[in-house]
């Protein structure tokens, strides 16, 4: 039944239920939510409530995959709970990380006076290279981000995101930025980091990468950390 729920096979669910061949678990609801199957979720709650319920994971899974109709339906079920904003924060964070701006905007417009996301929203969006999401969060939300945004963007080779963060935010980065960019062979990112965060050149892995891949990059690193 779990597989039928994930695949949106409502007729199969009904047959299995009528013939008592197997039962469903919480994975059925969570899987249906991930794929936006609202009708399946309604059926599961009506017929398998002893094993299935509308969990926080269901809402977060729907948000992470950009399933706005499922998000709306699930949030409506959760809204009666005093913990609804706590539940929504994880969903909004995951929607932002996935680059699903329509879902994030829906949460924002629904109850903008409450804190419906955390710094993980901007950090995740930057890490995954979703520049428009990063711009929107910076302009419209007050939670901000952390050094993880720049570190994550560097690891993924998302130079445009890094440039935006550098100009508009002051969260900075750690040595992991250049190290992970080097490990993932993002030459332009390492070069940019050495220009804007020259202290990154002090890490041996960065210097080894510069020496192996790009002579001008090595020269740039040597200007920061002279070789005697």
PDB file of C-alpha atoms in Angstrom:
ATOM      1  CA  UNK A   1       0.000   0.000   0.000  1.00  0.00           C
ATOM      2  CA  UNK A   2       2.871   2.353   0.645  1.00  0.00           C
ATOM      3  CA  UNK A   3       4.033   2.026  -2.953  1.00  0.00           C
ATOM      4  CA  UNK A   4       0.524   2.536  -4.298  1.00  0.00           C
ATOM      5  CA  UNK A   5       0.199   5.707  -2.231  1.00  0.00           C
ATOM      6  CA  UNK A   6       3.486   7.108  -3.515  1.00  0.00           C
ATOM      7  CA  UNK A   7       2.464   6.285  -7.076  1.00  0.00           C
ATOM      8  CA  UNK A   8      -1.028   7.821  -6.814  1.00  0.00           C
ATOM      9  CA  UNK A   9      -2.801   4.501  -7.472  1.00  0.00           C
ATOM     10  CA  UNK A  10      -5.972   5.163  -5.541  1.00  0.00           C
ATOM     11  CA  UNK A  11      -7.848   2.259  -7.116  1.00  0.00           C
ATOM     12  CA  UNK A  12      -5.097  -0.121  -6.021  1.00  0.00           C
ATOM     13  CA  UNK A  13      -5.253   1.258  -2.484  1.00  0.00           C
ATOM     14  CA  UNK A  14      -9.000   0.686  -2.398  1.00  0.00           C
ATOM     15  CA  UNK A  15      -8.658  -2.881  -3.666  1.00  0.00           C
ATOM     16  CA  UNK A  16      -5.944  -3.748  -1.158  1.00  0.00           C
ATOM     17  CA  UNK A  17      -7.996  -2.231   1.626  1.00  0.00           C
ATOM     18  CA  UNK A  18     -11.171  -4.088   0.619  1.00  0.00           C
ATOM     19  CA  UNK A  19      -9.383  -7.426   0.387  1.00  0.00           C
ATOM     20  CA  UNK A  20      -7.306  -6.959   3.514  1.00  0.00           C
ATOM     21  CA  UNK A  21      -4.111  -8.183   1.871  1.00  0.00           C
ATOM     22  CA  UNK A  22      -1.850  -5.675   3.602  1.00  0.00           C
ATOM     23  CA  UNK A  23      -1.894  -2.501   5.646  1.00  0.00           C
ATOM     24  CA  UNK A  24      -0.236   0.849   5.133  1.00  0.00           C
ATOM     25  CA  UNK A  25       2.230   2.678   7.355  1.00  0.00           C
ATOM     26  CA  UNK A  26       3.157   6.300   7.930  1.00  0.00           C
ATOM     27  CA  UNK A  27       5.398   6.066   4.864  1.00  0.00           C
ATOM     28  CA  UNK A  28       2.246   5.991   2.745  1.00  0.00           C
ATOM     29  CA  UNK A  29       1.167   9.491   3.791  1.00  0.00           C
ATOM     30  CA  UNK A  30       4.688  10.887   3.718  1.00  0.00           C
ATOM     31  CA  UNK A  31       5.290   9.429   0.256  1.00  0.00           C
ATOM     32  CA  UNK A  32       1.975  10.697  -1.092  1.00  0.00           C
ATOM     33  CA  UNK A  33       2.790  14.152   0.255  1.00  0.00           C
ATOM     34  CA  UNK A  34       6.208  14.120  -1.404  1.00  0.00           C
ATOM     35  CA  UNK A  35       4.544  13.591  -4.762  1.00  0.00           C
ATOM     36  CA  UNK A  36       1.612  15.935  -4.199  1.00  0.00           C
ATOM     37  CA  UNK A  37      -1.151  13.318  -4.104  1.00  0.00           C
ATOM     38  CA  UNK A  38      -3.802  15.115  -2.057  1.00  0.00           C
ATOM     39  CA  UNK A  39      -6.634  12.719  -2.903  1.00  0.00           C
ATOM     40  CA  UNK A  40      -4.527   9.794  -1.736  1.00  0.00           C
ATOM     41  CA  UNK A  41      -3.752  11.532   1.560  1.00  0.00           C
ATOM     42  CA  UNK A  42      -7.446  12.194   2.130  1.00  0.00           C
ATOM     43  CA  UNK A  43      -8.217   8.536   1.472  1.00  0.00           C
ATOM     44  CA  UNK A  44      -5.475   7.310   3.787  1.00  0.00           C
ATOM     45  CA  UNK A  45      -6.640   9.472   6.672  1.00  0.00           C
ATOM     46  CA  UNK A  46     -10.223   8.316   6.133  1.00  0.00           C
ATOM     47  CA  UNK A  47      -9.457   4.597   5.840  1.00  0.00           C
ATOM     48  CA  UNK A  48      -6.132   3.953   7.602  1.00  0.00           C
ATOM     49  CA  UNK A  49      -6.121   6.457  10.448  1.00  0.00           C
ATOM     50  CA  UNK A  50      -4.863   3.830  12.903  1.00  0.00           C
ATOM     51  CA  UNK A  51      -1.537   3.640  11.028  1.00  0.00           C
ATOM     52  CA  UNK A  52      -1.379   6.970   9.173  1.00  0.00           C
ATOM     53  CA  UNK A  53      -1.487  10.555  10.339  1.00  0.00           C
ATOM     54  CA  UNK A  54      -0.556  13.963   8.959  1.00  0.00           C
ATOM     55  CA  UNK A  55       2.991  14.315  10.186  1.00  0.00           C
ATOM     56  CA  UNK A  56       5.447  17.169  10.111  1.00  0.00           C
ATOM     57  CA  UNK A  57       7.487  15.073   7.675  1.00  0.00           C
ATOM     58  CA  UNK A  58       4.571  14.998   5.234  1.00  0.00           C
ATOM     59  CA  UNK A  59       4.364  18.795   5.117  1.00  0.00           C
ATOM     60  CA  UNK A  60       8.126  19.157   4.822  1.00  0.00           C
ATOM     61  CA  UNK A  61       8.342  16.539   2.066  1.00  0.00           C
ATOM     62  CA  UNK A  62       5.652  18.291   0.047  1.00  0.00           C
ATOM     63  CA  UNK A  63       7.384  21.645   0.473  1.00  0.00           C
ATOM     64  CA  UNK A  64      10.805  20.236  -0.403  1.00  0.00           C
ATOM     65  CA  UNK A  65       9.431  18.947  -3.708  1.00  0.00           C
ATOM     66  CA  UNK A  66       7.477  22.087  -4.569  1.00  0.00           C
ATOM     67  CA  UNK A  67       4.060  20.445  -4.229  1.00  0.00           C
ATOM     68  CA  UNK A  68       2.090  23.600  -3.450  1.00  0.00           C
ATOM     69  CA  UNK A  69      -1.412  22.073  -3.526  1.00  0.00           C
ATOM     70  CA  UNK A  70      -0.326  19.412  -1.056  1.00  0.00           C
ATOM     71  CA  UNK A  71       1.364  22.041   1.111  1.00  0.00           C
ATOM     72  CA  UNK A  72      -1.836  24.106   1.237  1.00  0.00           C
ATOM     73  CA  UNK A  73      -3.948  21.109   2.172  1.00  0.00           C
ATOM     74  CA  UNK A  74      -1.559  19.832   4.828  1.00  0.00           C
ATOM     75  CA  UNK A  75      -1.027  23.253   6.351  1.00  0.00           C
ATOM     76  CA  UNK A  76      -4.789  23.699   6.621  1.00  0.00           C
ATOM     77  CA  UNK A  77      -4.941  20.481   8.640  1.00  0.00           C
ATOM     78  CA  UNK A  78      -2.074  21.600  10.887  1.00  0.00           C
ATOM     79  CA  UNK A  79      -3.264  25.172  11.409  1.00  0.00           C
ATOM     80  CA  UNK A  80      -5.477  24.165  14.337  1.00  0.00           C
ATOM     81  CA  UNK A  81      -2.367  23.114  16.234  1.00  0.00           C
ATOM     82  CA  UNK A  82      -0.544  25.603  18.456  1.00  0.00           C
ATOM     83  CA  UNK A  83       2.668  24.224  16.966  1.00  0.00           C
ATOM     84  CA  UNK A  84       1.682  25.094  13.386  1.00  0.00           C
ATOM     85  CA  UNK A  85       4.311  27.829  12.981  1.00  0.00           C
ATOM     86  CA  UNK A  86       7.021  25.550  14.334  1.00  0.00           C
ATOM     87  CA  UNK A  87       5.896  22.940  11.835  1.00  0.00           C
ATOM     88  CA  UNK A  88       5.817  25.493   9.020  1.00  0.00           C
ATOM     89  CA  UNK A  89       9.363  26.695   9.676  1.00  0.00           C
ATOM     90  CA  UNK A  90      10.898  23.393   8.624  1.00  0.00           C
ATOM     91  CA  UNK A  91       8.682  23.251   5.553  1.00  0.00           C
ATOM     92  CA  UNK A  92       9.606  26.769   4.461  1.00  0.00           C
ATOM     93  CA  UNK A  93      13.305  26.052   4.990  1.00  0.00           C
ATOM     94  CA  UNK A  94      13.138  22.956   2.811  1.00  0.00           C
ATOM     95  CA  UNK A  95      11.138  24.718   0.103  1.00  0.00           C
ATOM     96  CA  UNK A  96      13.783  27.439  -0.003  1.00  0.00           C
ATOM     97  CA  UNK A  97      16.592  24.890  -0.184  1.00  0.00           C
ATOM     98  CA  UNK A  98      14.837  23.284  -3.137  1.00  0.00           C
ATOM     99  CA  UNK A  99      14.372  26.592  -4.940  1.00  0.00           C
ATOM    100  CA  UNK A 100      10.569  26.474  -4.846  1.00  0.00           C
ATOM    101  CA  UNK A 101       9.824  30.180  -4.664  1.00  0.00           C
ATOM    102  CA  UNK A 102       6.070  29.776  -5.120  1.00  0.00           C
ATOM    103  CA  UNK A 103       5.887  27.649  -1.979  1.00  0.00           C
ATOM    104  CA  UNK A 104       8.061  30.028   0.033  1.00  0.00           C
ATOM    105  CA  UNK A 105       6.008  33.039  -1.077  1.00  0.00           C
ATOM    106  CA  UNK A 106       2.805  31.222  -0.115  1.00  0.00           C
ATOM    107  CA  UNK A 107       4.066  30.645   3.425  1.00  0.00           C
ATOM    108  CA  UNK A 108       5.304  34.236   3.611  1.00  0.00           C
ATOM    109  CA  UNK A 109       1.970  35.688   2.492  1.00  0.00           C
ATOM    110  CA  UNK A 110      -0.018  33.338   4.673  1.00  0.00           C
ATOM    111  CA  UNK A 111       1.303  34.597   7.992  1.00  0.00           C
ATOM    112  CA  UNK A 112       4.106  37.090   7.358  1.00  0.00           C
ATOM    113  CA  UNK A 113       4.006  38.457  10.899  1.00  0.00           C
ATOM    114  CA  UNK A 114       5.368  35.166  12.281  1.00  0.00           C
ATOM    115  CA  UNK A 115       8.816  33.656  11.861  1.00  0.00           C
ATOM    116  CA  UNK A 116       8.038  30.905   9.397  1.00  0.00           C
ATOM    117  CA  UNK A 117      11.598  30.037   8.407  1.00  0.00           C
ATOM    118  CA  UNK A 118      15.107  30.048   9.860  1.00  0.00           C
ATOM    119  CA  UNK A 119      18.593  30.883   8.628  1.00  0.00           C
ATOM    120  CA  UNK A 120      18.594  27.407   7.083  1.00  0.00           C
ATOM    121  CA  UNK A 121      16.361  28.784   4.313  1.00  0.00           C
ATOM    122  CA  UNK A 122      18.927  31.196   2.894  1.00  0.00           C
ATOM    123  CA  UNK A 123      21.838  28.882   3.697  1.00  0.00           C
ATOM    124  CA  UNK A 124      20.182  25.995   1.868  1.00  0.00           C
ATOM    125  CA  UNK A 125      19.152  28.096  -1.118  1.00  0.00           C
ATOM    126  CA  UNK A 126      22.707  29.396  -1.495  1.00  0.00           C
ATOM    127  CA  UNK A 127      24.230  25.945  -1.114  1.00  0.00           C
ATOM    128  CA  UNK A 128      22.042  24.628  -3.916  1.00  0.00           C
ATOM    129  CA  UNK A 129      22.669  27.591  -6.201  1.00  0.00           C
ATOM    130  CA  UNK A 130      19.181  29.101  -6.186  1.00  0.00           C
ATOM    131  CA  UNK A 131      20.141  32.729  -6.770  1.00  0.00           C
ATOM    132  CA  UNK A 132      16.613  34.109  -7.202  1.00  0.00           C
ATOM    133  CA  UNK A 133      15.581  32.463  -3.950  1.00  0.00           C
ATOM    134  CA  UNK A 134      18.577  33.954  -2.152  1.00  0.00           C
ATOM    135  CA  UNK A 135      17.697  37.402  -3.501  1.00  0.00           C
ATOM    136  CA  UNK A 136      14.063  37.059  -2.477  1.00  0.00           C
ATOM    137  CA  UNK A 137      14.865  35.871   1.043  1.00  0.00           C
ATOM    138  CA  UNK A 138      17.371  38.675   1.517  1.00  0.00           C
ATOM    139  CA  UNK A 139      14.836  41.274   0.384  1.00  0.00           C
ATOM    140  CA  UNK A 140      11.718  39.933   2.074  1.00  0.00           C
ATOM    141  CA  UNK A 141      12.668  37.954   5.174  1.00  0.00           C
ATOM    142  CA  UNK A 142      14.391  39.047   8.355  1.00  0.00           C
ATOM    143  CA  UNK A 143      15.993  35.736   9.386  1.00  0.00           C
ATOM    144  CA  UNK A 144      19.106  36.211   7.248  1.00  0.00           C
ATOM    145  CA  UNK A 145      21.749  33.548   6.848  1.00  0.00           C
ATOM    146  CA  UNK A 146      25.093  32.401   8.193  1.00  0.00           C
ATOM    147  CA  UNK A 147      28.587  31.620   6.918  1.00  0.00           C
ATOM    148  CA  UNK A 148      27.147  28.302   5.731  1.00  0.00           C
ATOM    149  CA  UNK A 149      25.583  30.134   2.787  1.00  0.00           C
ATOM    150  CA  UNK A 150      28.925  31.195   1.317  1.00  0.00           C
ATOM    151  CA  UNK A 151      30.630  27.936   2.292  1.00  0.00           C
ATOM    152  CA  UNK A 152      27.895  25.892   0.646  1.00  0.00           C
ATOM    153  CA  UNK A 153      27.772  28.022  -2.491  1.00  0.00           C
ATOM    154  CA  UNK A 154      31.544  27.696  -2.852  1.00  0.00           C
ATOM    155  CA  UNK A 155      31.427  23.919  -2.494  1.00  0.00           C
ATOM    156  CA  UNK A 156      28.815  23.766  -5.246  1.00  0.00           C
ATOM    157  CA  UNK A 157      30.614  26.166  -7.569  1.00  0.00           C
ATOM    158  CA  UNK A 158      27.824  28.747  -7.461  1.00  0.00           C
ATOM    159  CA  UNK A 159      29.886  31.857  -8.122  1.00  0.00           C
ATOM    160  CA  UNK A 160      26.972  34.211  -8.882  1.00  0.00           C
ATOM    161  CA  UNK A 161      25.413  33.351  -5.539  1.00  0.00           C
ATOM    162  CA  UNK A 162      28.717  34.026  -3.797  1.00  0.00           C
ATOM    163  CA  UNK A 163      29.069  37.392  -5.488  1.00  0.00           C
ATOM    164  CA  UNK A 164      25.583  38.396  -4.380  1.00  0.00           C
ATOM    165  CA  UNK A 165      26.264  37.320  -0.799  1.00  0.00           C
ATOM    166  CA  UNK A 166      29.551  39.210  -0.750  1.00  0.00           C
ATOM    167  CA  UNK A 167      27.929  42.457  -1.889  1.00  0.00           C
ATOM    168  CA  UNK A 168      24.715  42.280   0.123  1.00  0.00           C
ATOM    169  CA  UNK A 169      25.531  40.326   3.270  1.00  0.00           C
ATOM    170  CA  UNK A 170      28.255  40.287   5.898  1.00  0.00           C
ATOM    171  CA  UNK A 171      28.081  36.668   7.060  1.00  0.00           C
ATOM    172  CA  UNK A 172      31.426  35.826   5.469  1.00  0.00           C
ATOM    173  CA  UNK A 173      32.760  32.304   5.145  1.00  0.00           C
ATOM    174  CA  UNK A 174      35.228  29.882   6.694  1.00  0.00           C
ATOM    175  CA  UNK A 175      38.271  28.111   5.310  1.00  0.00           C
ATOM    176  CA  UNK A 176      35.911  25.342   4.223  1.00  0.00           C
ATOM    177  CA  UNK A 177      34.807  27.576   1.353  1.00  0.00           C
ATOM    178  CA  UNK A 178      38.084  27.450  -0.554  1.00  0.00           C
ATOM    179  CA  UNK A 179      38.967  23.938   0.603  1.00  0.00           C
ATOM    180  CA  UNK A 180      35.707  22.412  -0.636  1.00  0.00           C
ATOM    181  CA  UNK A 181      35.755  24.482  -3.812  1.00  0.00           C
ATOM    182  CA  UNK A 182      39.252  23.150  -4.457  1.00  0.00           C
ATOM    183  CA  UNK A 183      38.247  19.569  -3.702  1.00  0.00           C
ATOM    184  CA  UNK A 184      35.401  19.925  -6.212  1.00  0.00           C
ATOM    185  CA  UNK A 185      37.748  21.542  -8.755  1.00  0.00           C
ATOM    186  CA  UNK A 186      35.915  24.858  -9.027  1.00  0.00           C
ATOM    187  CA  UNK A 187      38.862  26.899 -10.278  1.00  0.00           C
ATOM    188  CA  UNK A 188      37.000  30.186 -10.770  1.00  0.00           C
ATOM    189  CA  UNK A 189      35.520  29.960  -7.296  1.00  0.00           C
ATOM    190  CA  UNK A 190      38.917  29.389  -5.691  1.00  0.00           C
ATOM    191  CA  UNK A 191      40.341  32.298  -7.654  1.00  0.00           C
ATOM    192  CA  UNK A 192      37.494  34.560  -6.548  1.00  0.00           C
ATOM    193  CA  UNK A 193      37.891  33.508  -2.920  1.00  0.00           C
ATOM    194  CA  UNK A 194      41.614  34.238  -2.987  1.00  0.00           C
ATOM    195  CA  UNK A 195      40.846  37.707  -4.293  1.00  0.00           C
ATOM    196  CA  UNK A 196      38.151  38.521  -1.758  1.00  0.00           C
ATOM    197  CA  UNK A 197      39.175  36.376   1.217  1.00  0.00           C
ATOM    198  CA  UNK A 198      42.969  36.153   0.877  1.00  0.00           C
ATOM    199  CA  UNK A 199      43.324  34.380   4.215  1.00  0.00           C
ATOM    200  CA  UNK A 200      41.905  31.305   2.466  1.00  0.00           C
ATOM    201  CA  UNK A 201      45.294  30.813   0.800  1.00  0.00           C
ATOM    202  CA  UNK A 202      46.820  29.762   4.111  1.00  0.00           C
ATOM    203  CA  UNK A 203      45.213  26.333   3.868  1.00  0.00           C
ATOM    204  CA  UNK A 204      47.582  23.734   2.442  1.00  0.00           C
ATOM    205  CA  UNK A 205      44.875  21.982   0.412  1.00  0.00           C
ATOM    206  CA  UNK A 206      44.081  25.228  -1.386  1.00  0.00           C
ATOM    207  CA  UNK A 207      47.728  25.791  -2.245  1.00  0.00           C
ATOM    208  CA  UNK A 208      48.108  22.217  -3.477  1.00  0.00           C
ATOM    209  CA  UNK A 209      45.073  22.686  -5.731  1.00  0.00           C
ATOM    210  CA  UNK A 210      46.439  25.969  -7.071  1.00  0.00           C
ATOM    211  CA  UNK A 211      49.780  24.353  -7.860  1.00  0.00           C
ATOM    212  CA  UNK A 212      48.198  21.418  -9.641  1.00  0.00           C
ATOM    213  CA  UNK A 213      45.577  23.119 -11.782  1.00  0.00           C
ATOM    214  CA  UNK A 214      46.403  26.707 -12.530  1.00  0.00           C
ATOM    215  CA  UNK A 215      49.751  28.513 -12.570  1.00  0.00           C
ATOM    216  CA  UNK A 216      48.230  31.983 -12.284  1.00  0.00           C
ATOM    217  CA  UNK A 217      46.184  30.728  -9.361  1.00  0.00           C
ATOM    218  CA  UNK A 218      49.358  29.544  -7.653  1.00  0.00           C
ATOM    219  CA  UNK A 219      50.935  32.941  -8.224  1.00  0.00           C
ATOM    220  CA  UNK A 220      47.890  34.546  -6.662  1.00  0.00           C
ATOM    221  CA  UNK A 221      48.160  32.297  -3.616  1.00  0.00           C
ATOM    222  CA  UNK A 222      51.878  32.963  -3.326  1.00  0.00           C
ATOM    223  CA  UNK A 223      51.255  36.699  -3.224  1.00  0.00           C
ATOM    224  CA  UNK A 224      49.180  36.101  -0.114  1.00  0.00           C
ATOM    225  CA  UNK A 225      51.459  33.486   1.435  1.00  0.00           C
ATOM    226  CA  UNK A 226      54.966  34.006   0.054  1.00  0.00           C
ATOM    227  CA  UNK A 227      57.081  30.923  -0.584  1.00  0.00           C
ATOM    228  CA  UNK A 228      60.643  31.349   0.685  1.00  0.00           C
TER     229      UNK A 228
END
